[in-house]
mmCIF file of C-alpha atoms in Angstrom:
data_model
loop_
_atom_site.group_PDB
_atom_site.id
_atom_site.type_symbol
_atom_site.label_atom_id
_atom_site.label_comp_id
_atom_site.label_asym_id
_atom_site.label_seq_id
_atom_site.Cartn_x
_atom_site.Cartn_y
_atom_site.Cartn_z
ATOM 1 C CA MET A 11 0.276 -0.317 0.227
ATOM 2 C CA THR A 12 1.055 3.279 -1.027
ATOM 3 C CA VAL A 13 1.858 5.499 1.753
ATOM 4 C CA PRO A 14 0.254 9.396 0.761
ATOM 5 C CA PRO A 15 3.345 11.950 0.545
ATOM 6 C CA VAL A 16 1.591 13.947 3.877
ATOM 7 C CA LEU A 17 2.570 11.268 6.246
ATOM 8 C CA VAL A 18 6.009 10.272 4.838
ATOM 9 C CA VAL A 19 7.405 14.162 5.325
ATOM 10 C CA ALA A 20 5.156 14.173 8.654
ATOM 11 C CA ARG A 21 7.375 10.418 9.946
ATOM 12 C CA LEU A 22 10.468 12.244 8.739
ATOM 13 C CA THR A 23 9.438 15.178 10.805
ATOM 14 C CA VAL A 24 9.121 12.975 13.631
ATOM 15 C CA GLN A 25 12.536 10.974 13.147
ATOM 16 C CA GLU A 26 14.405 13.839 12.555
ATOM 17 C CA ALA A 27 12.713 15.559 15.414
ATOM 18 C CA SER A 28 13.055 12.302 17.774
ATOM 19 C CA ARG A 29 17.507 12.777 16.879
ATOM 20 C CA ARG A 30 17.970 15.862 18.276
ATOM 21 C CA ARG A 31 19.045 16.250 22.057
ATOM 22 C CA LEU A 32 15.775 18.785 22.459
ATOM 23 C CA LEU A 33 13.780 16.203 22.659
ATOM 24 C CA LEU A 34 16.227 14.325 25.363
ATOM 25 C CA ALA A 35 16.686 17.130 27.549
ATOM 26 C CA LEU A 36 13.112 17.098 27.874
ATOM 27 C CA VAL A 37 12.520 14.647 28.954
ATOM 28 C CA ILE A 38 14.681 14.527 31.545
ATOM 29 C CA LEU A 39 13.922 17.851 32.956
ATOM 30 C CA THR A 40 10.406 17.305 32.761
ATOM 31 C CA LEU A 41 11.103 14.326 34.754
ATOM 32 C CA VAL A 42 13.505 15.921 37.254
ATOM 33 C CA ILE A 43 10.842 18.442 37.936
ATOM 34 C CA VAL A 44 7.062 15.941 38.431
ATOM 35 C CA GLY A 45 9.717 14.427 41.171
ATOM 36 C CA PHE A 46 10.778 17.535 42.934
ATOM 37 C CA SER A 47 6.956 18.933 42.533
ATOM 38 C CA ALA A 48 5.374 15.702 43.956
ATOM 39 C CA TRP A 49 8.358 16.395 47.116
ATOM 40 C CA GLY A 50 6.700 20.608 47.038
ATOM 41 C CA PHE A 51 2.985 19.103 47.055
ATOM 42 C CA HIS A 52 3.596 16.932 49.783
ATOM 43 C CA LYS A 53 4.835 18.637 52.145
ATOM 44 C CA ILE A 54 1.546 20.782 52.205
ATOM 45 C CA THR A 55 0.096 18.031 53.690
ATOM 46 C CA THR A 56 3.109 18.657 56.733
ATOM 47 C CA VAL A 57 2.603 21.801 57.083
ATOM 48 C CA ARG A 58 0.319 22.968 60.667
ATOM 49 C CA HIS A 59 -1.407 25.378 62.017
ATOM 50 C CA GLY A 60 0.041 27.175 65.476
ATOM 51 C CA ASP A 61 -2.056 24.933 67.490
ATOM 52 C CA GLY A 62 -0.219 22.451 66.313
ATOM 53 C CA LEU A 63 -2.711 20.667 63.986
ATOM 54 C CA LEU A 64 -2.193 19.740 60.614
ATOM 55 C CA LEU A 65 -3.904 21.877 57.398
ATOM 56 C CA PRO A 66 -7.394 19.999 57.134
ATOM 57 C CA HIS A 67 -8.341 18.267 53.636
ATOM 58 C CA GLU A 68 -10.573 21.374 52.306
ATOM 59 C CA GLU A 69 -7.183 24.059 52.951
ATOM 60 C CA VAL A 70 -5.051 21.522 51.286
ATOM 61 C CA VAL A 71 -6.646 21.370 48.214
ATOM 62 C CA LEU A 72 -6.968 24.806 47.589
ATOM 63 C CA ILE A 73 -3.205 25.357 48.178
ATOM 64 C CA SER A 74 -2.582 22.836 46.140
ATOM 65 C CA SER A 75 -5.166 24.094 43.006
ATOM 66 C CA GLN A 76 -3.634 26.691 42.779
ATOM 67 C CA LEU A 77 0.401 25.437 43.162
ATOM 68 C CA LEU A 78 -0.548 23.619 39.898
ATOM 69 C CA ILE A 79 -2.054 26.606 37.860
ATOM 70 C CA VAL A 80 1.741 28.125 38.472
ATOM 71 C CA VAL A 81 2.944 24.803 37.679
ATOM 72 C CA THR A 82 1.549 24.265 34.995
ATOM 73 C CA PHE A 83 2.356 27.671 32.825
ATOM 74 C CA MET A 84 5.878 26.694 33.583
ATOM 75 C CA TYR A 85 4.613 23.495 31.952
ATOM 76 C CA SER A 86 2.978 26.666 29.310
ATOM 77 C CA GLY A 87 6.093 28.075 28.826
ATOM 78 C CA VAL A 88 7.962 25.524 28.175
ATOM 79 C CA LEU A 89 5.487 23.451 25.274
ATOM 80 C CA ALA A 90 5.581 26.947 23.687
ATOM 81 C CA LEU A 91 9.218 27.996 24.051
ATOM 82 C CA SER A 92 10.067 24.059 22.722
ATOM 83 C CA ALA A 93 7.108 24.961 19.330
ATOM 84 C CA ALA A 94 8.828 27.776 18.700
ATOM 85 C CA VAL A 95 11.788 27.187 18.511
ATOM 86 C CA VAL A 96 11.440 24.240 16.759
ATOM 87 C CA ALA A 97 9.358 25.469 14.019
ATOM 88 C CA GLY A 98 11.030 28.743 13.258
ATOM 89 C CA PRO A 99 14.076 26.883 11.209
ATOM 90 C CA LEU A 100 11.355 24.169 10.165
ATOM 91 C CA ILE A 101 11.713 24.824 6.634
ATOM 92 C CA SER A 102 13.581 28.070 5.851
ATOM 93 C CA SER A 103 17.099 25.312 7.369
ATOM 94 C CA GLU A 104 16.136 23.171 4.071
ATOM 95 C CA VAL A 105 15.865 25.948 1.773
ATOM 96 C CA GLU A 106 19.493 27.090 3.566
ATOM 97 C CA SER A 107 20.651 23.393 3.302
ATOM 98 C CA GLY A 108 19.309 22.363 -0.349
ATOM 99 C CA LEU A 109 17.452 19.708 0.941
ATOM 100 C CA LEU A 110 14.198 20.944 -0.020
ATOM 101 C CA LEU A 111 15.331 21.321 -3.730
ATOM 102 C CA SER A 112 15.640 17.471 -3.702
ATOM 103 C CA MET A 113 12.810 16.619 -2.043
ATOM 104 C CA LEU A 114 10.244 18.865 -4.440
ATOM 105 C CA ALA A 115 12.256 17.080 -7.882
ATOM 106 C CA ARG A 116 10.261 14.060 -6.369
ATOM 107 C CA PRO A 117 6.406 14.032 -7.111
ATOM 108 C CA LEU A 118 5.933 15.886 -4.038
ATOM 109 C CA ARG A 119 3.313 19.077 -3.466
ATOM 110 C CA ARG A 120 4.796 22.125 -1.143
ATOM 111 C CA SER A 121 1.708 22.102 0.576
ATOM 112 C CA GLU A 122 2.574 18.570 1.470
ATOM 113 C CA VAL A 123 5.788 19.390 2.779
ATOM 114 C CA VAL A 124 3.861 21.728 5.129
ATOM 115 C CA ILE A 125 1.370 20.091 6.292
ATOM 116 C CA GLY A 126 3.238 16.791 6.989
ATOM 117 C CA LYS A 127 6.136 18.862 8.838
ATOM 118 C CA TRP A 128 3.039 20.081 11.166
ATOM 119 C CA LEU A 129 1.183 17.296 11.268
ATOM 120 C CA GLY A 130 5.161 15.257 12.701
ATOM 121 C CA LEU A 131 5.385 18.394 14.586
ATOM 122 C CA ALA A 132 1.885 18.329 16.236
ATOM 123 C CA VAL A 133 1.968 14.700 16.995
ATOM 124 C CA LEU A 134 4.745 15.429 19.490
ATOM 125 C CA VAL A 135 3.630 18.507 20.800
ATOM 126 C CA GLY A 136 0.951 16.470 21.409
ATOM 127 C CA ILE A 137 2.101 13.405 23.096
ATOM 128 C CA TYR A 138 4.004 16.105 25.691
ATOM 129 C CA ALA A 139 1.526 18.119 26.610
ATOM 130 C CA ALA A 140 -0.255 14.862 27.724
ATOM 131 C CA GLY A 141 2.778 12.799 28.847
ATOM 132 C CA SER A 142 3.639 15.809 31.705
ATOM 133 C CA ALA A 143 0.243 16.302 31.976
ATOM 134 C CA PHE A 144 -0.480 12.659 33.192
ATOM 135 C CA LEU A 145 2.736 12.385 34.710
ATOM 136 C CA GLU A 146 2.431 15.838 37.126
ATOM 137 C CA LEU A 147 -1.354 15.192 37.531
ATOM 138 C CA THR A 148 -1.011 11.815 39.244
ATOM 139 C CA ALA A 149 2.427 13.630 41.649
ATOM 140 C CA VAL A 150 0.098 15.671 42.467
ATOM 141 C CA ASN A 151 -3.020 13.019 43.328
ATOM 142 C CA TRP A 152 -0.275 10.944 45.087
ATOM 143 C CA ALA A 153 1.094 13.899 47.273
ATOM 144 C CA THR A 154 -2.435 15.756 47.995
ATOM 145 C CA GLY A 155 -5.172 12.814 47.168
ATOM 146 C CA TYR A 156 -6.980 16.682 44.607
ATOM 147 C CA LEU A 157 -7.205 16.591 40.961
ATOM 148 C CA PRO A 158 -8.075 19.333 39.083
ATOM 149 C CA PRO A 159 -12.327 19.447 38.024
ATOM 150 C CA HIS A 160 -11.565 18.879 34.530
ATOM 151 C CA PRO A 161 -8.209 17.154 33.579
ATOM 152 C CA VAL A 162 -9.081 16.096 30.365
ATOM 153 C CA GLN A 163 -9.839 20.284 28.778
ATOM 154 C CA LEU A 164 -6.601 21.133 30.743
ATOM 155 C CA VAL A 165 -4.592 19.264 28.020
ATOM 156 C CA VAL A 166 -6.907 20.158 25.414
ATOM 157 C CA PHE A 167 -5.990 23.362 25.865
ATOM 158 C CA VAL A 168 -2.160 23.121 26.572
ATOM 159 C CA GLY A 169 -1.484 21.367 24.271
ATOM 160 C CA THR A 170 -3.910 23.843 21.400
ATOM 161 C CA GLU A 171 -1.335 26.563 22.692
ATOM 162 C CA GLY A 172 1.208 24.548 21.960
ATOM 163 C CA LEU A 173 0.024 24.142 18.613
ATOM 164 C CA ALA A 174 -0.767 27.657 17.996
ATOM 165 C CA LEU A 175 2.715 28.665 17.926
ATOM 166 C CA LEU A 176 4.623 25.632 16.166
ATOM 167 C CA SER A 177 1.608 26.884 13.703
ATOM 168 C CA LEU A 178 2.841 31.089 14.249
ATOM 169 C CA GLY A 179 6.444 29.020 13.920
ATOM 170 C CA LEU A 180 5.676 27.300 10.317
ATOM 171 C CA LEU A 181 4.554 29.886 8.320
ATOM 172 C CA LEU A 182 7.345 32.594 9.969
ATOM 173 C CA SER A 183 9.857 29.730 8.769
ATOM 174 C CA THR A 184 8.379 29.398 5.108
ATOM 175 C CA ARG A 185 10.367 33.334 4.506
ATOM 176 C CA LEU A 186 12.686 34.060 7.497
ATOM 177 C CA SER A 187 15.385 32.277 9.585
ATOM 178 C CA GLY A 188 14.719 29.767 12.008
ATOM 179 C CA ILE A 189 16.276 32.430 14.700
ATOM 180 C CA THR A 190 14.174 34.627 13.550
ATOM 181 C CA GLY A 191 11.251 32.981 13.529
ATOM 182 C CA GLY A 192 11.919 31.849 16.143
ATOM 183 C CA VAL A 193 12.404 35.099 18.382
ATOM 184 C CA ILE A 194 9.761 35.924 17.073
ATOM 185 C CA ALA A 195 6.717 33.930 17.504
ATOM 186 C CA LEU A 196 8.015 33.360 21.559
ATOM 187 C CA VAL A 197 7.776 37.277 21.432
ATOM 188 C CA ALA A 198 4.770 37.247 20.018
ATOM 189 C CA TRP A 199 3.921 34.566 22.986
ATOM 190 C CA LEU A 200 4.613 36.799 25.289
ATOM 191 C CA ILE A 201 3.209 39.857 24.074
ATOM 192 C CA GLY A 202 0.048 38.178 23.872
ATOM 193 C CA TRP A 203 -0.304 37.039 28.087
ATOM 194 C CA ILE A 204 0.528 40.785 28.411
ATOM 195 C CA GLY A 205 -2.275 41.712 26.726
ATOM 196 C CA GLY A 206 -4.887 39.596 27.843
ATOM 197 C CA ILE A 207 -3.653 40.920 31.094
ATOM 198 C CA VAL A 208 -4.360 44.482 29.875
ATOM 199 C CA GLY A 209 -8.238 43.343 28.589
ATOM 200 C CA ASP A 210 -8.471 41.592 31.688
ATOM 201 C CA ILE A 211 -8.041 44.798 33.513
ATOM 202 C CA GLY A 212 -10.638 46.751 31.214
ATOM 203 C CA ALA A 213 -12.600 44.514 31.710
ATOM 204 C CA GLY A 214 -12.897 44.542 35.703
ATOM 205 C CA LEU A 215 -12.831 48.869 35.644
ATOM 206 C CA GLN A 216 -15.747 48.290 32.408
ATOM 207 C CA ASN A 217 -13.266 50.497 30.457
ATOM 208 C CA GLN A 218 -14.162 49.394 26.958
ATOM 209 C CA ALA A 219 -10.634 51.402 25.368
ATOM 210 C CA ILE A 220 -8.385 48.956 27.457
ATOM 211 C CA GLN A 221 -10.445 45.872 27.086
ATOM 212 C CA ASN A 222 -10.236 46.239 23.163
ATOM 213 C CA VAL A 223 -6.164 45.526 23.947
ATOM 214 C CA GLY A 224 -7.537 41.620 24.926
ATOM 215 C CA VAL A 225 -9.393 40.868 22.299
ATOM 216 C CA ILE A 226 -7.551 42.318 19.632
ATOM 217 C CA SER A 227 -4.532 40.316 21.124
ATOM 218 C CA HIS A 228 -6.429 37.384 21.100
ATOM 219 C CA LEU A 229 -7.738 37.988 17.583
ATOM 220 C CA LEU A 230 -4.179 37.804 16.702
ATOM 221 C CA LEU A 231 -2.845 35.035 18.707
ATOM 222 C CA PRO A 232 -5.390 33.183 20.985
ATOM 223 C CA THR A 233 -2.536 32.147 22.987
ATOM 224 C CA ASP A 234 -3.858 34.019 26.085
ATOM 225 C CA GLY A 235 -7.486 32.960 25.789
ATOM 226 C CA LEU A 236 -6.484 29.295 25.701
ATOM 227 C CA TRP A 237 -4.379 29.623 28.787
ATOM 228 C CA ARG A 238 -7.365 31.102 30.812
ATOM 229 C CA GLY A 239 -9.188 28.371 29.553
ATOM 230 C CA ALA A 240 -6.507 25.942 31.011
ATOM 231 C CA VAL A 241 -6.442 27.971 34.058
ATOM 232 C CA TYR A 242 -10.881 27.579 34.823
ATOM 233 C CA ALA A 243 -10.779 23.642 33.684
ATOM 234 C CA MET A 244 -8.113 23.912 37.162
ATOM 235 C CA GLU A 245 -10.479 26.165 39.225
ATOM 236 C CA PRO A 246 -12.750 24.222 42.120
ATOM 237 C CA ASP A 247 -15.552 25.305 42.027
ATOM 238 C CA ALA A 248 -14.637 27.101 45.740
ATOM 239 C CA VAL A 249 -12.246 28.922 44.152
ATOM 240 C CA LEU A 250 -14.375 30.459 41.515
ATOM 241 C CA ALA A 251 -17.075 31.873 43.756
ATOM 242 C CA SER A 252 -14.213 33.262 45.650
ATOM 243 C CA LEU A 253 -12.739 35.062 42.035
ATOM 244 C CA ARG A 254 -16.484 35.852 41.207
ATOM 245 C CA ALA A 255 -16.428 38.038 44.542
ATOM 246 C CA ALA A 256 -13.379 39.377 43.860
ATOM 247 C CA GLY A 257 -15.093 41.769 41.142
ATOM 248 C CA THR A 258 -12.248 43.184 38.782
ATOM 249 C CA VAL A 259 -9.196 41.670 40.955
ATOM 250 C CA GLY A 260 -10.001 38.371 40.705
ATOM 251 C CA ARG A 261 -10.203 39.016 36.370
ATOM 252 C CA ALA A 262 -7.191 40.476 36.944
ATOM 253 C CA ASN A 263 -5.723 37.880 37.885
ATOM 254 C CA PRO A 264 -3.121 36.187 35.070
ATOM 255 C CA PHE A 265 -3.917 32.629 37.251
ATOM 256 C CA ALA A 266 -6.799 33.655 37.211
ATOM 257 C CA ALA A 267 -10.304 33.043 35.221
ATOM 258 C CA VAL A 268 -13.792 33.961 36.500
ATOM 259 C CA ASP A 269 -15.645 31.950 33.121
ATOM 260 C CA PRO A 270 -14.975 29.525 30.638
ATOM 261 C CA PRO A 271 -13.669 30.705 26.793
ATOM 262 C CA PRO A 272 -17.103 31.780 25.246
ATOM 263 C CA VAL A 273 -17.798 29.868 21.832
ATOM 264 C CA ALA A 274 -17.296 32.640 19.926
ATOM 265 C CA PHE A 275 -13.884 32.470 20.938
ATOM 266 C CA LEU A 276 -13.276 28.568 20.352
ATOM 267 C CA THR A 277 -14.997 29.463 16.550
ATOM 268 C CA TRP A 278 -12.349 31.326 16.359
ATOM 269 C CA VAL A 279 -9.261 29.610 17.301
ATOM 270 C CA VAL A 280 -10.331 26.853 14.393
ATOM 271 C CA VAL A 281 -10.887 30.045 11.780
ATOM 272 C CA TRP A 282 -6.774 31.372 13.282
ATOM 273 C CA PHE A 283 -5.711 27.589 12.384
ATOM 274 C CA ALA A 284 -6.756 27.603 9.483
ATOM 275 C CA LEU A 285 -5.972 31.400 7.874
ATOM 276 C CA MET A 286 -2.411 30.016 9.302
ATOM 277 C CA PHE A 287 -2.444 26.722 7.150
ATOM 278 C CA THR A 288 -3.246 28.751 4.661
ATOM 279 C CA LEU A 289 -1.168 31.127 4.614
ATOM 280 C CA SER A 290 2.051 29.287 5.296
ATOM 281 C CA ILE A 291 0.802 27.725 2.136
ATOM 282 C CA TRP A 292 0.530 30.300 0.141
ATOM 283 C CA SER A 293 4.132 31.361 1.459
ATOM 284 C CA PHE A 294 6.089 28.331 1.468
ATOM 285 C CA ARG A 295 4.345 28.271 -2.870
ATOM 286 C CA THR A 296 5.311 31.997 -3.786
ATOM 287 C CA ARG A 297 9.050 31.702 -2.808
ATOM 288 C CA GLU A 298 11.858 30.850 -5.265
ATOM 289 C CA ILE A 299 14.087 27.836 -3.784
#
């Protein structure tokens, strides 16, 4: 049976990425972080009040839920950085080395190259997001007996955030050098996160101009909106009630989400990915090699 060219390119991309030490370093660092965080979460259960009594389970759960959000933000940053660094030189390096000239001499369309490379790295991003989340949540559950309310949604939102950076990096890779594309994608992720915070402050202050900053940043790069979806998936009902009661302070917190992402935003995310694919294919097709 003949394997479609897209899947051949995807398999070669996975093999090429697997040969890099970056993946091995990510796996080792993740295991170290999981072990260290398990020790840290376990220490929460040994904390005592002034009267010598251990913290009740409800307080352990509350503290663990907030600490888990911070730890997940670190994983989100690692995933975004890795996706940007790997996707940046994905096409540009092979153009510069002349490798793509030999590939395109065969019956292989440029759109198949773009889709195949995205698909190969998307598999790795998905495996890392699901694997690291499983290990971390298992460690937290073992140490404290706490699990977030919606672990599946948490993995989906964090994984999609990594795929967004991967898609942006791939688009930049069709025109810019690897370092330039990777740096731009990473800076865009940071700007999008800050723009989301500014927008939430505007929503809390009921200032439409400031609120629009967040809306525009979510439209240009939806990573912050996806991160807020991950945060919402980790918040227990008691925390949500406290945040809603806090009003502006609760909404302006970058590690809190009062409401789930609206359907309109999730629909835009689908459209945004389609636009990134279309622009990447068009840009690569119209580039002289």
